[in-house]
Amino acid sequence: MTQRRGLIAVAVAAAVVGGGVGLGLWASSGDDGSPVGAALSPSDSTSTSSRAANSRTPTPTPSPTRVYPLSRTPRTIPAVRSHTPARGPGWRPAKGERVVVDDADLVDEGRLIAGELGLTYAGEASDVRAGDVRLALNDDEGANPESYAMTVRGGRVTISGPSDAGVFYGTRTLKQEVHGGGSAPEGVVHDQPAKPRRGFMLDIARKPFTASWIEDRVRELGDLKFNELGLHFSDDQGFRIESTSHPEVVSKDHLTKAQVRQIVDLAAARHITVVPEIDSPGHLGAVLAAHPDLQLRSASGVARRGAIDISKDASAAIVDELLDEYAGLFPGDQWHLGGDEYQALTVANPQASFPQLAAAATKAYGSGGTVADLTTGWLNDRADTVRGHDRTMRVWNDGFFRGTSVTAAKDLQVAYWTGKEIGARQPVAYLSAGRKVLNYNDEYLYYVLGEPQTFVYPTGRRIYEQWTPRVLRGTQAVPAKYDAQILGGSFAVWCDLANSQTQAQVAAGIRMPLRATVQKLWDPGTPPLTWAQFKSLADKVG
C-alpha cells in the first residue's frame, strides 16, 4: 500500500508540473488583472502536490491567473497621440456584453459602436457589469472638443470626452483595435487632432456619383476621423442637385434633395460637416446653358466658357437665389464660394477685352476701377449672401487678387490649391496678411481623373513620407510660425476626364491616400510606422 501511494504521488506531481502550474507564469491577481503576490516555483508545486497525494483530505488547488506583460500602444489610423501602458488582459467584445452611456447625447454613438462590435446597447445605466463599454461626457471646458480618453481596465472600457464628437472618435479607436488585433490593450489612451479641419472633397459636377457610393465614403471618412466632406456640385459639365428655385439648371443625372438630406444626416451622425460649393463667377457652364443671355462675351462677341457676366444684375440674382436655396439644404457652418479661374482675368488686357466689365468697374469704384476690382466686389457680395446664413466661408487662392482697390472680406479663408495662376502668390503672402488657410495642395492632394495636363494620381506613400499641412504649395513647407493659421486640409477628387475611372476604381485609388492624409492632419509628429507597416495596418483595421 505504501509503495502504491508513492507511485500515485509521483504521477500526480508529474501531471501538475506537466500541466504548466508552478513554472513561474501564473499568480493571483486583483480585480483589474494586475498581479498580486508571487508566482509559484517548481519546487513549491511539487511539494504541494506531494502533500495533497499523501493527505486523506487534499487541499484545494488554487485557480491561477496569468501575469500580464505591459500592454503595447494600440495601432490605429490615425495613430493615437498618447498611450499609458498597464498590465492586464485588455478587453475583447463578447456576446451579451453591454454598451452604456452616461448622457442621452451619446445615444447615437452608443448604438453605433454596439452594432459594430455585436454588443447590446443598454442605454443610460449607472450599474457596473463585467465587459461594459461606457461612454461619458466630461466637464473639461478648456479641452479640445474633439479630444477623448479611453481607459481599458478590469475587463471594461470607458471612453470620455468634452463633446460627443470626441467620444465618437474614441469609439473609432476601439473599433479599429478590435478589428486589428481582436482586443483593446490595457491602459489609457489620450488623443486629439492636431488640425481642426480634416476633409475630403468630391467633384460630383463633372462626374455624377451615386448616393450610395457617397454614403460609403461618409462611413469610411468617419472611421478615419475626418470631419469634412466637400461637394463641388456645380460646374461647366453639370449641376447635380435638385433645385426648386431654378430647376432649369439641373442636369438629368442628379441627386434629389431627399438623397442629399440622407447624406447630410449620415455625415452628421459621424460628426462630418458637408461643405457645399457653387463655384462663381467661373465654372458656371451648366447654369449658363439654361441662361445664355448671362454668358460673358468678349468685345468681339466670343463667349467665355463657364464665365458669367458680372456686370449684369441678373447674374448676381440667380447665383444668390441658388446660394439661399442650398443654405437650407446644407445646415453645416462651412461654405465654399469657389472664386477660381474666372476667364475674364486670364487675358492680357481684361479692360480692353471686356469693355462692359470695365465700364461696370468704373461705375462702381471710380475711374481707377478694374475688372479685378469688379471680380473681388462680386466675391464680397456673394459672401454677404452666405454670411447671412451664419457660415464660415473659404475661397480658392486664385480668387484673391493683389493690387486692387477692393479687398476681399477679411473673414474669407484661403483654400490654397495651386501656384500656377496669373499673378500667383506664395502661401506666405496670405499667411503674413493674417489669413487662415486650408491646404488643398495640388502637388500631393489632387486626384484628377485621367491625369490631364501635368497631374498624376497621388500615392499614399508620397503623402505619408513627404507631405505635412505646412506644405501648401509644391514641396516646400512654410515657416513653423504660421502653423496655427493653417486650419487643416482636404484630399480632393476632380473628375476632369470623367470616364477615366469607375466609381469602384476611384474608391480603390483614394483608399491609401485618404489614410495617409488623415494621419498627417491628426498627428503632427513623424509617423511611428514605416510605410510598409502602415499599409499592412490599413489592411487589418479597415
Coordinates of C-alpha atoms in Angstrom, one line a residue:
M1 CA 0.0 0.0 0.0
T2 CA 2.8 2.4 0.9
Q3 CA 4.6 1.7 -2.4
R4 CA 1.4 2.3 -4.4
R5 CA 0.7 5.7 -2.6
G6 CA 4.2 6.7 -3.6
L7 CA 3.6 5.9 -7.3
I8 CA 0.4 7.8 -7.2
A9 CA 2.2 10.8 -5.7
V10 CA 4.8 10.8 -8.4
A11 CA 2.1 10.6 -11.1
V12 CA 0.1 13.4 -9.7
A13 CA 3.2 15.6 -9.3
A14 CA 4.2 14.9 -12.9
A15 CA 0.7 15.7 -14.2
V16 CA 0.6 19.0 -12.3
V17 CA 4.0 20.1 -13.5
G18 CA 3.3 18.9 -17.0
G19 CA 0.1 21.0 -17.0
G20 CA 2.1 24.2 -16.6
V21 CA 1.4 25.1 -13.0
G22 CA 4.4 26.3 -11.0
L23 CA 6.6 27.3 -13.9
G24 CA 6.7 31.0 -12.9
L25 CA 3.9 32.1 -15.4
W26 CA 1.0 32.3 -13.0
A27 CA -0.1 34.2 -9.9
S28 CA -3.2 35.5 -8.2
S29 CA -4.4 39.0 -9.2
G30 CA -6.6 41.9 -8.3
D31 CA -9.9 42.8 -10.0
D32 CA -8.2 44.7 -12.7
G33 CA -5.9 41.9 -13.8
S34 CA -2.7 43.3 -12.2
P35 CA -0.6 40.7 -10.4
V36 CA -0.8 40.3 -6.6
G37 CA 1.7 38.1 -4.7
A38 CA 4.4 35.8 -6.0
A39 CA 4.3 33.1 -8.7
L40 CA 4.7 29.5 -7.6
S41 CA 8.1 27.9 -8.1
P42 CA 8.5 24.3 -9.5
S43 CA 9.6 23.1 -6.0
D44 CA 6.5 24.7 -4.4
S45 CA 4.4 22.9 -7.0
T46 CA 6.0 19.6 -6.4
S47 CA 5.8 19.8 -2.5
T48 CA 2.2 20.9 -2.6
S49 CA 1.3 18.0 -4.9
S50 CA 3.1 15.5 -2.7
R51 CA 1.3 16.7 0.4
A52 CA -2.0 16.6 -1.4
A53 CA -1.3 13.0 -2.5
N54 CA -0.4 11.9 1.0
S55 CA -3.3 13.5 2.7
R56 CA -6.7 11.9 3.2
T57 CA -8.2 15.5 2.8
P58 CA -6.4 17.1 -0.2
T59 CA -6.0 20.9 0.0
P60 CA -7.9 22.8 -2.8
T61 CA -5.9 23.6 -5.9
P62 CA -5.7 27.4 -6.4
S63 CA -7.2 29.0 -9.6
P64 CA -4.2 30.6 -11.3
T65 CA -4.3 33.9 -13.2
R66 CA -1.7 34.9 -15.7
V67 CA 0.9 37.6 -15.0
Y68 CA 0.5 40.1 -17.9
P69 CA 3.3 42.0 -19.6
L70 CA 2.9 45.7 -20.0
S71 CA 0.5 46.4 -22.8
R72 CA 1.6 47.9 -26.2
T73 CA 0.4 51.1 -27.7
P74 CA -2.6 50.3 -29.9
R75 CA -2.1 50.6 -33.7
T76 CA -4.8 52.6 -35.4
I77 CA -5.2 55.0 -38.3
P78 CA -4.6 57.8 -37.5
A79 CA -2.2 56.8 -34.7
V80 CA -3.2 57.7 -31.2
R81 CA -1.2 60.5 -29.7
S82 CA -0.6 59.0 -26.2
H83 CA -1.0 55.7 -24.5
T84 CA -0.1 54.8 -20.9
P85 CA 0.5 51.0 -20.8
A86 CA -0.7 48.8 -18.0
R87 CA -0.7 45.1 -17.1
G88 CA -3.9 43.3 -17.7
P89 CA -5.9 41.2 -20.2
G90 CA -7.3 44.1 -22.1
W91 CA -10.8 44.0 -23.4
R92 CA -12.5 42.0 -26.2
P93 CA -16.1 42.0 -27.2
A94 CA -18.3 39.1 -26.2
K95 CA -21.9 38.3 -26.8
G96 CA -24.2 39.7 -24.1
E97 CA -21.9 42.5 -23.0
R98 CA -23.2 46.0 -22.9
V99 CA -22.6 49.5 -24.2
V100 CA -24.0 52.0 -21.7
V101 CA -24.0 55.8 -21.8
D102 CA -23.9 58.4 -19.0
D103 CA -25.7 61.0 -21.1
A104 CA -28.6 61.0 -23.5
D105 CA -26.5 63.0 -26.0
L106 CA -24.4 59.9 -26.6
V107 CA -27.2 57.6 -27.7
D108 CA -26.1 57.7 -31.4
E109 CA -22.5 56.9 -30.6
G110 CA -23.6 54.1 -28.2
R111 CA -25.9 52.4 -30.7
L112 CA -23.4 52.6 -33.5
I113 CA -20.5 51.0 -31.7
A114 CA -22.7 48.4 -30.1
G115 CA -24.0 47.3 -33.5
E116 CA -20.5 47.3 -35.0
L117 CA -19.0 45.1 -32.3
G118 CA -22.0 42.8 -31.7
L119 CA -22.8 44.1 -28.3
T120 CA -26.1 45.0 -26.6
Y121 CA -27.0 48.7 -26.4
A122 CA -28.4 49.2 -22.8
G123 CA -28.9 53.0 -22.8
E124 CA -28.3 55.1 -19.7
A125 CA -27.2 53.0 -16.8
S126 CA -25.3 53.6 -13.6
D127 CA -24.6 50.0 -12.6
V128 CA -21.3 48.4 -13.5
R129 CA -21.0 44.9 -15.1
A130 CA -18.2 42.8 -16.4
G131 CA -17.3 43.6 -20.0
D132 CA -19.1 47.0 -20.1
V133 CA -18.2 49.7 -22.6
R134 CA -19.2 53.0 -21.0
L135 CA -19.4 56.3 -22.9
A136 CA -19.4 59.5 -20.9
L137 CA -19.1 63.3 -21.3
N138 CA -16.7 65.1 -19.0
D139 CA -16.6 68.7 -17.8
D140 CA -13.2 69.8 -19.1
E141 CA -14.2 73.0 -20.7
G142 CA -10.7 74.0 -21.8
A143 CA -10.1 70.8 -23.7
N144 CA -10.1 70.3 -27.4
P145 CA -13.7 69.4 -28.1
E146 CA -12.5 66.6 -30.4
S147 CA -10.3 65.0 -27.7
Y148 CA -11.1 61.9 -25.8
A149 CA -9.7 59.5 -23.2
M150 CA -10.1 55.7 -23.3
T151 CA -9.4 53.6 -20.3
V152 CA -9.2 49.8 -20.5
R153 CA -9.1 48.3 -17.1
G154 CA -10.6 45.3 -15.3
G155 CA -12.2 43.9 -18.4
R156 CA -14.1 47.1 -19.1
V157 CA -13.8 50.1 -21.3
T158 CA -14.6 53.8 -20.5
I159 CA -14.5 56.4 -23.3
S160 CA -15.0 60.0 -22.2
G161 CA -14.6 63.4 -23.9
P162 CA -15.8 67.0 -23.6
S163 CA -18.2 66.5 -26.5
D164 CA -20.0 63.8 -28.4
A165 CA -17.5 64.3 -31.3
G166 CA -14.6 63.3 -29.0
V167 CA -16.4 60.3 -27.6
F168 CA -17.2 59.2 -31.2
Y169 CA -13.5 59.3 -32.1
G170 CA -12.8 57.2 -29.1
T171 CA -15.3 54.6 -30.4
R172 CA -13.5 54.7 -33.7
T173 CA -10.2 53.8 -32.0
L174 CA -11.9 51.0 -30.1
K175 CA -13.4 49.6 -33.3
Q176 CA -10.0 49.6 -35.1
E177 CA -8.3 48.0 -32.1
V178 CA -10.8 45.1 -32.2
H179 CA -10.6 44.7 -35.9
G180 CA -6.8 44.9 -36.0
G181 CA -6.0 42.6 -33.1
G182 CA -9.2 41.2 -31.6
S183 CA -8.9 43.2 -28.4
A184 CA -8.2 46.7 -26.9
P185 CA -5.0 46.7 -24.9
E186 CA -4.9 47.5 -21.2
G187 CA -4.1 51.1 -20.3
V188 CA -5.2 54.7 -21.1
V189 CA -5.3 56.5 -24.4
H190 CA -5.3 60.3 -24.5
D191 CA -5.9 61.5 -28.1
Q192 CA -6.8 64.6 -30.0
P193 CA -6.3 66.0 -33.5
A194 CA -3.6 68.5 -34.5
K195 CA -5.8 70.2 -37.1
P196 CA -9.5 71.1 -36.7
R197 CA -10.4 70.7 -40.4
R198 CA -9.8 67.3 -41.9
G199 CA -11.5 66.9 -45.2
F200 CA -12.3 65.0 -48.4
M201 CA -13.6 67.0 -51.4
L202 CA -15.6 65.3 -54.2
D203 CA -16.3 66.7 -57.6
I204 CA -19.8 65.4 -58.4
A205 CA -20.4 68.1 -61.1
R206 CA -18.2 66.6 -63.8
K207 CA -18.9 63.0 -62.9
P208 CA -22.1 62.0 -61.1
F209 CA -21.6 59.7 -58.2
T210 CA -24.5 57.6 -56.7
A211 CA -25.9 58.5 -53.3
S212 CA -24.9 55.0 -52.0
W213 CA -21.3 55.5 -53.1
I214 CA -21.1 58.8 -51.3
E215 CA -22.7 57.3 -48.2
D216 CA -20.0 54.6 -48.2
R217 CA -17.3 57.3 -48.3
V218 CA -19.0 59.0 -45.4
R219 CA -18.7 55.8 -43.3
E220 CA -15.1 55.4 -44.4
L221 CA -14.3 59.0 -43.5
G222 CA -16.0 58.8 -40.1
D223 CA -14.0 55.7 -39.2
L224 CA -10.8 57.6 -40.1
K225 CA -11.7 60.6 -38.0
F226 CA -12.2 63.0 -41.0
N227 CA -14.7 65.7 -40.2
E228 CA -15.5 67.3 -43.6
L229 CA -17.0 66.2 -46.9
G230 CA -16.8 68.8 -49.6
L231 CA -19.3 68.6 -52.5
H232 CA -18.5 70.5 -55.7
F233 CA -21.8 70.1 -57.4
S234 CA -22.0 72.9 -60.0
D235 CA -19.6 73.3 -62.9
D236 CA -19.5 73.6 -66.7
Q237 CA -20.3 69.9 -67.1
G238 CA -23.3 69.6 -64.8
F239 CA -25.4 70.9 -61.9
R240 CA -26.0 67.8 -59.8
I241 CA -28.5 68.6 -57.1
E242 CA -32.3 69.1 -57.4
S243 CA -33.3 72.8 -57.3
T244 CA -36.7 74.3 -56.7
S245 CA -35.7 77.9 -57.3
H246 CA -34.1 77.1 -60.7
P247 CA -35.0 73.6 -61.9
E248 CA -33.9 74.6 -65.4
V249 CA -30.2 74.5 -64.5
V250 CA -30.3 70.9 -63.1
S251 CA -28.6 68.1 -65.1
K252 CA -30.6 65.0 -65.9
D253 CA -28.3 62.8 -63.8
H254 CA -28.5 64.4 -60.3
L255 CA -29.1 63.8 -56.6
T256 CA -32.6 64.5 -55.2
K257 CA -32.8 66.7 -52.2
A258 CA -34.1 63.7 -50.2
Q259 CA -30.9 61.8 -51.1
V260 CA -28.8 64.8 -50.1
R261 CA -30.6 65.1 -46.8
Q262 CA -29.9 61.4 -46.1
I263 CA -26.2 62.0 -46.9
V264 CA -26.1 65.1 -44.7
D265 CA -27.8 63.2 -41.8
L266 CA -25.4 60.3 -42.1
A267 CA -22.5 62.6 -42.1
A268 CA -23.8 64.5 -39.1
A269 CA -24.1 61.2 -37.2
R270 CA -20.4 60.7 -38.0
H271 CA -19.6 64.3 -36.9
I272 CA -18.8 65.2 -40.5
T273 CA -19.8 68.6 -41.9
V274 CA -20.8 68.6 -45.6
V275 CA -19.3 71.7 -47.2
P276 CA -21.2 72.7 -50.4
E277 CA -19.6 74.6 -53.3
I278 CA -21.3 76.6 -56.0
D279 CA -18.3 78.0 -57.8
S280 CA -18.6 81.5 -59.2
P281 CA -18.1 83.7 -61.2
G282 CA -16.4 81.0 -63.2
H283 CA -17.3 77.3 -63.7
L284 CA -21.0 78.1 -64.1
G285 CA -21.4 76.5 -67.5
A286 CA -24.4 74.3 -66.5
V287 CA -26.2 77.4 -65.2
L288 CA -25.4 79.4 -68.3
A289 CA -26.6 76.6 -70.6
A290 CA -30.1 77.5 -69.3
H291 CA -29.4 81.2 -69.3
P292 CA -27.2 82.0 -72.3
D293 CA -28.0 85.7 -72.0
L294 CA -25.8 85.8 -68.9
Q295 CA -22.8 84.3 -70.6
L296 CA -19.7 86.5 -70.5
R297 CA -18.7 87.6 -74.0
S298 CA -15.7 89.5 -75.2
A299 CA -15.7 92.7 -77.2
S300 CA -15.8 90.6 -80.4
G301 CA -18.7 88.6 -79.2
V302 CA -16.8 85.4 -78.3
A303 CA -18.3 83.5 -75.3
R304 CA -16.0 82.7 -72.5
R305 CA -16.7 79.1 -71.2
G306 CA -18.2 78.9 -67.8
A307 CA -17.9 82.6 -67.0
I308 CA -20.9 84.6 -66.1
D309 CA -21.2 88.3 -66.9
I310 CA -20.8 90.0 -63.6
S311 CA -21.8 93.4 -65.0
K312 CA -25.4 92.2 -65.2
D313 CA -27.7 92.4 -62.1
A314 CA -29.5 89.3 -63.3
S315 CA -26.2 87.3 -62.9
A316 CA -26.0 88.2 -59.2
A317 CA -29.6 87.5 -58.7
I318 CA -29.6 83.9 -60.0
V319 CA -26.4 83.0 -58.1
D320 CA -27.8 84.5 -54.8
E321 CA -31.1 82.6 -55.3
L322 CA -29.2 79.4 -55.6
L323 CA -27.0 80.2 -52.5
D324 CA -30.0 81.0 -50.5
E325 CA -31.8 77.8 -51.5
Y326 CA -28.9 75.4 -50.7
A327 CA -28.1 77.1 -47.4
G328 CA -31.4 75.4 -46.3
L329 CA -30.2 72.0 -47.6
F330 CA -26.8 72.1 -46.1
P331 CA -27.0 73.2 -42.4
G332 CA -23.3 72.9 -41.6
D333 CA -21.3 76.0 -40.6
Q334 CA -18.9 75.8 -43.5
W335 CA -19.3 77.0 -47.1
H336 CA -17.1 77.1 -50.2
L337 CA -17.6 80.1 -52.5
G338 CA -15.2 78.9 -55.3
G339 CA -13.9 82.1 -57.0
D340 CA -11.2 80.4 -59.1
E341 CA -10.3 80.6 -62.8
Y342 CA -12.6 83.5 -63.9
Q343 CA -11.9 83.7 -67.7
A344 CA -12.1 87.5 -67.8
L345 CA -8.9 87.6 -65.9
T346 CA -6.9 85.1 -67.9
V347 CA -6.3 87.5 -70.8
A348 CA -3.6 90.1 -71.2
N349 CA -5.9 93.2 -71.0
P350 CA -9.2 92.5 -69.3
Q351 CA -10.4 96.1 -69.6
A352 CA -10.0 96.1 -73.4
S353 CA -11.3 92.5 -73.9
F354 CA -14.4 93.0 -71.8
P355 CA -15.4 96.7 -72.1
Q356 CA -18.8 96.0 -70.3
L357 CA -16.9 94.8 -67.2
A358 CA -14.5 97.8 -67.4
A359 CA -17.5 100.1 -67.5
A360 CA -19.2 98.5 -64.6
A361 CA -15.9 98.7 -62.6
T362 CA -15.6 102.4 -63.3
K363 CA -19.2 103.0 -62.3
A364 CA -18.8 101.1 -59.0
Y365 CA -15.3 102.1 -58.0
G366 CA -14.4 105.3 -59.9
S367 CA -12.0 106.0 -62.7
G368 CA -9.4 103.6 -61.4
G369 CA -11.7 100.7 -61.1
T370 CA -10.5 97.5 -62.8
V371 CA -12.0 94.2 -63.8
A372 CA -10.1 92.6 -60.9
D373 CA -11.9 95.1 -58.6
L374 CA -15.2 94.2 -60.0
T375 CA -14.5 90.5 -59.6
T376 CA -13.4 91.0 -55.9
G377 CA -16.6 93.0 -55.4
W378 CA -18.6 90.1 -56.8
L379 CA -17.0 87.7 -54.4
N380 CA -17.7 90.0 -51.4
D381 CA -21.3 90.4 -52.4
R382 CA -21.7 86.6 -52.6
A383 CA -20.0 86.4 -49.2
D384 CA -22.6 88.8 -47.8
T385 CA -25.4 86.5 -49.0
V386 CA -23.8 83.4 -47.4
R387 CA -22.8 85.3 -44.3
G388 CA -26.5 86.0 -43.7
H389 CA -26.8 82.2 -43.2
D390 CA -24.1 82.3 -40.5
R391 CA -21.5 80.3 -42.4
T392 CA -17.7 80.4 -42.4
M393 CA -16.5 80.8 -46.0
R394 CA -13.5 79.7 -47.9
V395 CA -12.3 80.8 -51.4
W396 CA -9.8 79.3 -53.8
N397 CA -6.5 81.1 -53.6
D398 CA -6.7 82.3 -57.2
G399 CA -9.9 84.1 -56.3
F400 CA -7.9 86.6 -54.3
F401 CA -6.2 89.4 -56.3
R402 CA -3.4 91.8 -55.4
G403 CA -3.0 95.3 -56.5
T404 CA -6.8 96.0 -56.3
S405 CA -8.6 98.9 -54.7
V406 CA -11.2 96.4 -53.5
T407 CA -10.0 94.0 -50.8
A408 CA -11.6 90.6 -50.3
A409 CA -13.5 90.4 -47.0
K410 CA -11.3 89.7 -44.1
D411 CA -13.2 86.7 -42.8
L412 CA -12.7 84.7 -46.1
Q413 CA -10.4 81.8 -45.6
V414 CA -7.9 80.7 -48.3
A415 CA -8.3 77.3 -49.9
Y416 CA -4.8 77.1 -51.3
W417 CA -4.5 74.6 -54.2
T418 CA -2.1 76.0 -56.8
G419 CA 0.6 78.4 -57.7
K420 CA 0.1 78.3 -61.5
E421 CA -2.4 81.1 -62.0
I422 CA -1.5 84.5 -63.5
G423 CA 0.0 86.7 -60.7
A424 CA 0.4 83.7 -58.4
R425 CA 1.4 84.4 -54.9
Q426 CA 3.2 82.2 -52.4
P427 CA 1.2 81.0 -49.4
V428 CA 3.2 83.2 -47.1
A429 CA 1.6 86.2 -48.8
Y430 CA -1.8 85.1 -47.4
L431 CA -0.5 84.0 -44.1
S432 CA 1.5 87.1 -43.4
A433 CA -1.6 89.1 -44.1
G434 CA -3.3 87.2 -41.3
R435 CA -5.5 84.9 -43.4
K436 CA -6.5 81.5 -42.2
V437 CA -5.6 78.8 -44.8
L438 CA -6.8 75.3 -45.7
N439 CA -4.4 73.0 -47.6
Y440 CA -5.5 71.6 -50.9
N441 CA -2.0 71.3 -52.4
D442 CA -2.4 70.0 -55.9
E443 CA 1.1 68.5 -55.8
Y444 CA 0.0 65.9 -53.3
L445 CA -3.7 66.1 -52.6
Y446 CA -5.3 66.3 -56.1
Y447 CA -6.7 63.0 -57.6
V448 CA -7.6 64.2 -61.1
L449 CA -9.3 61.6 -63.2
G450 CA -7.4 60.8 -66.4
E451 CA -4.3 62.6 -65.2
P452 CA -4.7 65.6 -67.6
Q453 CA -2.0 68.3 -68.0
T454 CA 0.7 67.6 -65.5
F455 CA -1.4 65.8 -62.9
V456 CA -0.5 62.3 -61.8
Y457 CA -2.5 60.2 -59.3
P458 CA -1.2 60.9 -55.8
T459 CA 0.1 58.0 -53.8
G460 CA -0.5 57.4 -50.1
R461 CA 3.2 56.7 -49.7
R462 CA 4.3 60.1 -51.0
I463 CA 1.8 61.9 -48.8
Y464 CA 2.8 59.8 -45.8
E465 CA 6.5 60.3 -46.2
Q466 CA 6.8 63.8 -47.6
W467 CA 3.7 66.0 -47.1
T468 CA 2.6 67.9 -44.0
P469 CA -0.1 70.6 -43.5
R470 CA 2.6 73.3 -43.8
V471 CA 3.5 72.1 -47.4
L472 CA 0.9 74.3 -49.0
R473 CA 2.4 74.8 -52.5
G474 CA 4.8 72.5 -54.3
T475 CA 7.0 70.6 -51.9
Q476 CA 8.3 73.3 -49.6
A477 CA 6.9 73.9 -46.1
V478 CA 6.0 77.4 -44.9
P479 CA 7.8 78.6 -41.7
A480 CA 6.6 76.9 -38.5
K481 CA 5.4 80.3 -37.1
Y482 CA 2.4 80.1 -39.4
D483 CA 1.3 76.6 -38.3
A484 CA -1.6 77.8 -36.2
Q485 CA -3.1 79.7 -39.2
I486 CA -3.3 76.5 -41.2
L487 CA -6.6 75.0 -40.1
G488 CA -6.1 71.7 -41.9
G489 CA -6.6 70.4 -45.4
S490 CA -8.6 68.3 -47.8
F491 CA -7.8 65.5 -50.2
A492 CA -9.7 66.2 -53.4
V493 CA -11.1 64.1 -56.3
W494 CA -11.5 66.1 -59.5
C495 CA -13.3 64.5 -62.5
D496 CA -11.8 66.4 -65.5
L497 CA -11.9 63.2 -67.6
A498 CA -14.9 61.7 -66.0
N499 CA -14.9 58.3 -67.8
S500 CA -11.3 57.5 -67.0
Q501 CA -12.3 55.6 -63.9
T502 CA -15.4 53.9 -62.5
Q503 CA -16.7 54.7 -59.0
A504 CA -15.1 51.5 -57.8
Q505 CA -11.7 52.4 -59.2
V506 CA -11.9 55.8 -57.6
A507 CA -12.7 54.3 -54.2
A508 CA -9.7 51.9 -54.5
G509 CA -7.4 54.6 -55.8
I510 CA -8.1 57.0 -53.0
R511 CA -8.1 54.4 -50.2
M512 CA -4.4 54.8 -49.1
P513 CA -4.1 58.5 -49.9
L514 CA -7.0 59.2 -47.6
R515 CA -5.4 57.3 -44.8
A516 CA -2.1 59.0 -45.2
T517 CA -3.7 62.4 -45.4
V518 CA -5.6 62.0 -42.1
Q519 CA -2.5 60.6 -40.4
K520 CA -0.7 63.9 -41.1
L521 CA -3.7 66.0 -40.2
W522 CA -4.3 64.2 -36.9
D523 CA -0.7 63.8 -35.6
P524 CA 1.9 66.5 -36.3
G525 CA 4.9 64.2 -35.4
T526 CA 6.8 61.8 -37.6
P527 CA 4.7 58.7 -38.2
P528 CA 5.6 55.9 -35.9
L529 CA 5.4 53.2 -38.6
T530 CA 7.2 52.7 -41.9
W531 CA 5.1 52.9 -45.0
A532 CA 5.1 49.1 -45.3
Q533 CA 3.9 48.8 -41.7
F534 CA 1.2 51.5 -42.2
K535 CA -0.1 49.8 -45.4
S536 CA -0.2 46.4 -43.6
L537 CA -2.1 48.0 -40.7
A538 CA -4.6 49.5 -43.1
D539 CA -5.4 46.1 -44.4
K540 CA -6.1 44.9 -40.8
V541 CA -8.1 47.7 -39.3
G542 CA -10.1 48.6 -42.5

